[in-house]
């Protein structure tokens, strides 16, 4: 919770800087311009299926591809607005992330959960440059660090892999949509809002192209990116063999064998932390040169 308020304060600081800059600067329309771009990124997540259940903990081997398209409009010497559409995948696997010799991770090793989740995101953010460009796009600075914050809507769909033999009508290796199984008795939404924020650096390649590096966090309001949140439920409440399997029947012992369903009410996930995802990578932007109207003579 403390970390959440820290991020909210950072967001408010960015908003206040943008507002003050907008009021303080007179930026002619002749100097405003648009740009379009693409991004190629790595994508990770923070949640219940990581080495340590904390925000700084992630497994770099679980990094997956994220790609995006964006459009940006510059309003003022330091201020731009950007909309972006992106697609990427996050993954988690107790078999690879949890160390059974670590007392804090032991129960996650036994839990033996795995998931992958494809995320489609539409975002709108304000961008605040730490170095102002008071000229036109041709004379923009060569190197600009910046911060950003805004809002996004995303659609996700966690899936799990059947392992160790057939389950019901599913063969080992089958990929199953987890949300319809209601593994914790919760019918969570697959479309949610998030708060994207972060920073980056932008470099001017020539008069028309910029290249940049950026890292952005997404504070979500769901704990089910990985389909794991609270406690194990009574297996009698789960309707199918697949639901029982992913709801608790895949529990592993120290010698690698599997045991029956965990006791209802036992901890399945952290429960008091929302999931996050993080996007880090490279973006290339092309500046759309503004049309300059010729003066009219009478």
Tab-separated table of C-alpha atoms in Angstrom, residues 20-185:
chain	number	residue	atom	x	y	z
A	20	UNK	CA	2.281	24.488	-14.756
A	21	UNK	CA	4.192	24.119	-17.997
A	22	UNK	CA	1.024	24.469	-20.051
A	23	UNK	CA	0.114	27.688	-18.258
A	24	UNK	CA	3.616	29.151	-18.379
A	25	UNK	CA	4.502	28.602	-22.017
A	26	UNK	CA	3.191	30.114	-25.197
A	27	UNK	CA	3.884	27.601	-27.939
A	28	UNK	CA	2.717	28.573	-31.391
A	29	UNK	CA	0.826	26.113	-33.538
A	30	UNK	CA	3.575	26.441	-36.135
A	31	UNK	CA	5.921	24.665	-33.689
A	32	UNK	CA	3.536	21.897	-32.704
A	33	UNK	CA	3.914	18.601	-34.519
A	34	UNK	CA	2.821	14.960	-34.588
A	35	UNK	CA	4.775	11.732	-34.713
A	36	UNK	CA	3.988	8.044	-35.154
A	37	UNK	CA	6.061	5.141	-33.980
A	38	UNK	CA	6.571	1.479	-33.235
A	39	UNK	CA	7.973	-0.193	-30.142
A	40	UNK	CA	9.593	-3.570	-29.551
A	41	UNK	CA	9.793	-4.508	-25.892
A	42	UNK	CA	10.289	-7.168	-23.279
A	43	UNK	CA	7.346	-7.817	-20.948
A	44	UNK	CA	7.342	-9.147	-17.383
A	45	UNK	CA	4.911	-9.313	-14.508
A	46	UNK	CA	4.871	-9.056	-10.706
A	47	UNK	CA	2.381	-11.313	-8.959
A	48	UNK	CA	1.983	-14.613	-7.140
A	49	UNK	CA	4.044	-16.800	-9.489
A	50	UNK	CA	7.469	-15.158	-9.169
A	51	UNK	CA	10.612	-16.060	-7.166
A	52	UNK	CA	9.634	-13.721	-4.318
A	53	UNK	CA	6.140	-12.337	-3.842
A	54	UNK	CA	7.166	-8.685	-3.993
A	55	UNK	CA	7.233	-5.905	-6.568
A	56	UNK	CA	11.018	-6.016	-7.208
A	57	UNK	CA	10.954	-9.783	-7.834
A	58	UNK	CA	10.729	-11.082	-11.384
A	59	UNK	CA	12.231	-13.925	-13.375
A	60	UNK	CA	14.098	-12.559	-16.390
A	61	UNK	CA	13.841	-15.927	-18.163
A	62	UNK	CA	10.060	-15.387	-18.187
A	63	UNK	CA	10.414	-12.229	-20.314
A	64	UNK	CA	8.234	-12.303	-23.417
A	65	UNK	CA	7.770	-10.095	-26.487
A	66	UNK	CA	5.627	-6.951	-26.508
A	67	UNK	CA	5.004	-4.859	-29.635
A	68	UNK	CA	3.138	-1.596	-30.048
A	69	UNK	CA	2.072	1.310	-32.246
A	70	UNK	CA	1.773	4.877	-31.002
A	71	UNK	CA	0.893	8.404	-32.060
A	72	UNK	CA	2.121	11.526	-30.263
A	73	UNK	CA	1.192	15.200	-30.438
A	74	UNK	CA	3.503	17.887	-29.053
A	75	UNK	CA	1.579	20.727	-27.422
A	76	UNK	CA	4.313	22.743	-25.702
A	77	UNK	CA	8.108	22.894	-25.232
A	78	UNK	CA	8.016	20.077	-22.675
A	79	UNK	CA	4.547	18.563	-23.065
A	80	UNK	CA	3.232	15.855	-25.383
A	81	UNK	CA	0.256	13.496	-25.343
A	82	UNK	CA	0.613	9.933	-26.577
A	83	UNK	CA	-1.883	7.197	-27.384
A	84	UNK	CA	-0.655	3.650	-27.962
A	85	UNK	CA	-1.964	0.211	-28.823
A	86	UNK	CA	0.167	-2.737	-27.686
A	87	UNK	CA	0.130	-6.517	-27.482
A	88	UNK	CA	2.335	-8.709	-25.336
A	89	UNK	CA	2.537	-11.815	-23.169
A	90	UNK	CA	3.398	-12.425	-19.539
A	91	UNK	CA	4.210	-15.828	-18.039
A	92	UNK	CA	4.854	-17.494	-14.706
A	93	UNK	CA	5.799	-20.998	-13.614
A	94	UNK	CA	6.276	-22.246	-10.038
A	95	UNK	CA	8.395	-25.130	-11.327
A	96	UNK	CA	10.996	-22.635	-12.591
A	97	UNK	CA	10.481	-19.678	-10.245
A	98	UNK	CA	10.095	-21.299	-6.817
A	99	UNK	CA	13.056	-22.858	-4.958
A	100	UNK	CA	11.898	-25.661	-2.654
A	101	UNK	CA	14.985	-25.109	-0.470
A	102	UNK	CA	13.853	-21.533	0.258
A	103	UNK	CA	11.421	-21.534	3.223
A	104	UNK	CA	9.608	-18.516	1.800
A	105	UNK	CA	9.139	-20.142	-1.617
A	106	UNK	CA	8.558	-23.743	-0.536
A	107	UNK	CA	4.767	-23.644	-0.594
A	108	UNK	CA	4.836	-22.139	-4.097
A	109	UNK	CA	7.009	-25.004	-5.300
A	110	UNK	CA	4.430	-27.429	-3.920
A	111	UNK	CA	1.600	-25.375	-5.417
A	112	UNK	CA	3.111	-25.962	-8.881
A	113	UNK	CA	1.023	-23.377	-10.770
A	114	UNK	CA	1.805	-22.126	-14.270
A	115	UNK	CA	0.180	-19.575	-16.552
A	116	UNK	CA	0.577	-17.434	-19.608
A	117	UNK	CA	-1.488	-14.373	-20.388
A	118	UNK	CA	-1.802	-12.412	-23.652
A	119	UNK	CA	-2.528	-8.742	-22.974
A	120	UNK	CA	-3.954	-6.169	-25.390
A	121	UNK	CA	-3.570	-2.614	-24.100
A	122	UNK	CA	-4.843	0.807	-25.196
A	123	UNK	CA	-3.210	3.662	-23.299
A	124	UNK	CA	-3.208	7.455	-23.172
A	125	UNK	CA	-0.391	9.222	-21.328
A	126	UNK	CA	1.040	12.672	-20.828
A	127	UNK	CA	4.761	12.978	-21.538
A	128	UNK	CA	6.913	15.576	-19.745
A	129	UNK	CA	10.355	16.258	-21.261
A	130	UNK	CA	13.093	17.207	-18.810
A	131	UNK	CA	14.760	19.265	-21.572
A	132	UNK	CA	12.542	21.762	-23.348
A	133	UNK	CA	12.292	22.253	-27.101
A	134	UNK	CA	11.234	25.846	-27.681
A	135	UNK	CA	11.918	25.642	-31.409
A	136	UNK	CA	10.367	23.658	-34.233
A	137	UNK	CA	10.853	19.927	-34.693
A	138	UNK	CA	13.988	20.364	-36.832
A	139	UNK	CA	15.832	22.144	-33.991
A	140	UNK	CA	14.678	19.804	-31.237
A	141	UNK	CA	17.384	18.709	-28.736
A	142	UNK	CA	19.515	15.713	-29.646
A	143	UNK	CA	19.041	13.913	-26.314
A	144	UNK	CA	15.953	14.211	-24.092
A	145	UNK	CA	15.088	12.310	-20.885
A	146	UNK	CA	11.383	12.243	-20.056
A	147	UNK	CA	8.750	10.872	-17.705
A	148	UNK	CA	5.164	9.876	-18.404
A	149	UNK	CA	1.944	8.880	-16.660
A	150	UNK	CA	-1.626	8.235	-17.692
A	151	UNK	CA	-4.379	5.638	-17.893
A	152	UNK	CA	-4.884	2.431	-19.889
A	153	UNK	CA	-7.507	-0.197	-20.525
A	154	UNK	CA	-6.378	-3.752	-21.184
A	155	UNK	CA	-7.884	-7.124	-22.038
A	156	UNK	CA	-6.269	-10.306	-20.754
A	157	UNK	CA	-6.993	-14.038	-20.675
A	158	UNK	CA	-4.874	-16.250	-18.366
A	159	UNK	CA	-4.243	-19.790	-19.554
A	160	UNK	CA	-2.614	-22.830	-17.964
A	161	UNK	CA	-0.823	-25.891	-19.312
A	162	UNK	CA	-1.821	-29.443	-18.360
A	163	UNK	CA	1.248	-31.350	-17.181
A	164	UNK	CA	2.043	-34.851	-15.985
A	165	UNK	CA	-0.680	-36.760	-17.820
A	166	UNK	CA	-4.192	-36.374	-19.203
A	167	UNK	CA	-6.877	-34.519	-17.256
A	168	UNK	CA	-10.462	-35.270	-18.226
A	169	UNK	CA	-10.599	-35.001	-22.000
A	170	UNK	CA	-7.355	-32.994	-22.137
A	171	UNK	CA	-3.990	-34.493	-23.018
A	172	UNK	CA	-0.783	-33.450	-21.296
A	173	UNK	CA	0.447	-30.224	-22.879
A	174	UNK	CA	-3.055	-28.863	-23.542
A	175	UNK	CA	-3.565	-25.129	-22.952
A	176	UNK	CA	-6.720	-24.202	-21.009
A	177	UNK	CA	-8.516	-20.889	-20.423
A	178	UNK	CA	-8.461	-20.479	-16.644
A	179	UNK	CA	-11.053	-17.770	-15.981
A	180	UNK	CA	-14.103	-19.922	-16.912
A	181	UNK	CA	-12.932	-22.633	-14.469
A	182	UNK	CA	-13.419	-20.297	-11.463
A	183	UNK	CA	-10.520	-22.007	-9.671
A	184	UNK	CA	-11.033	-19.806	-6.586
A	185	UNK	CA	-14.786	-19.409	-6.984
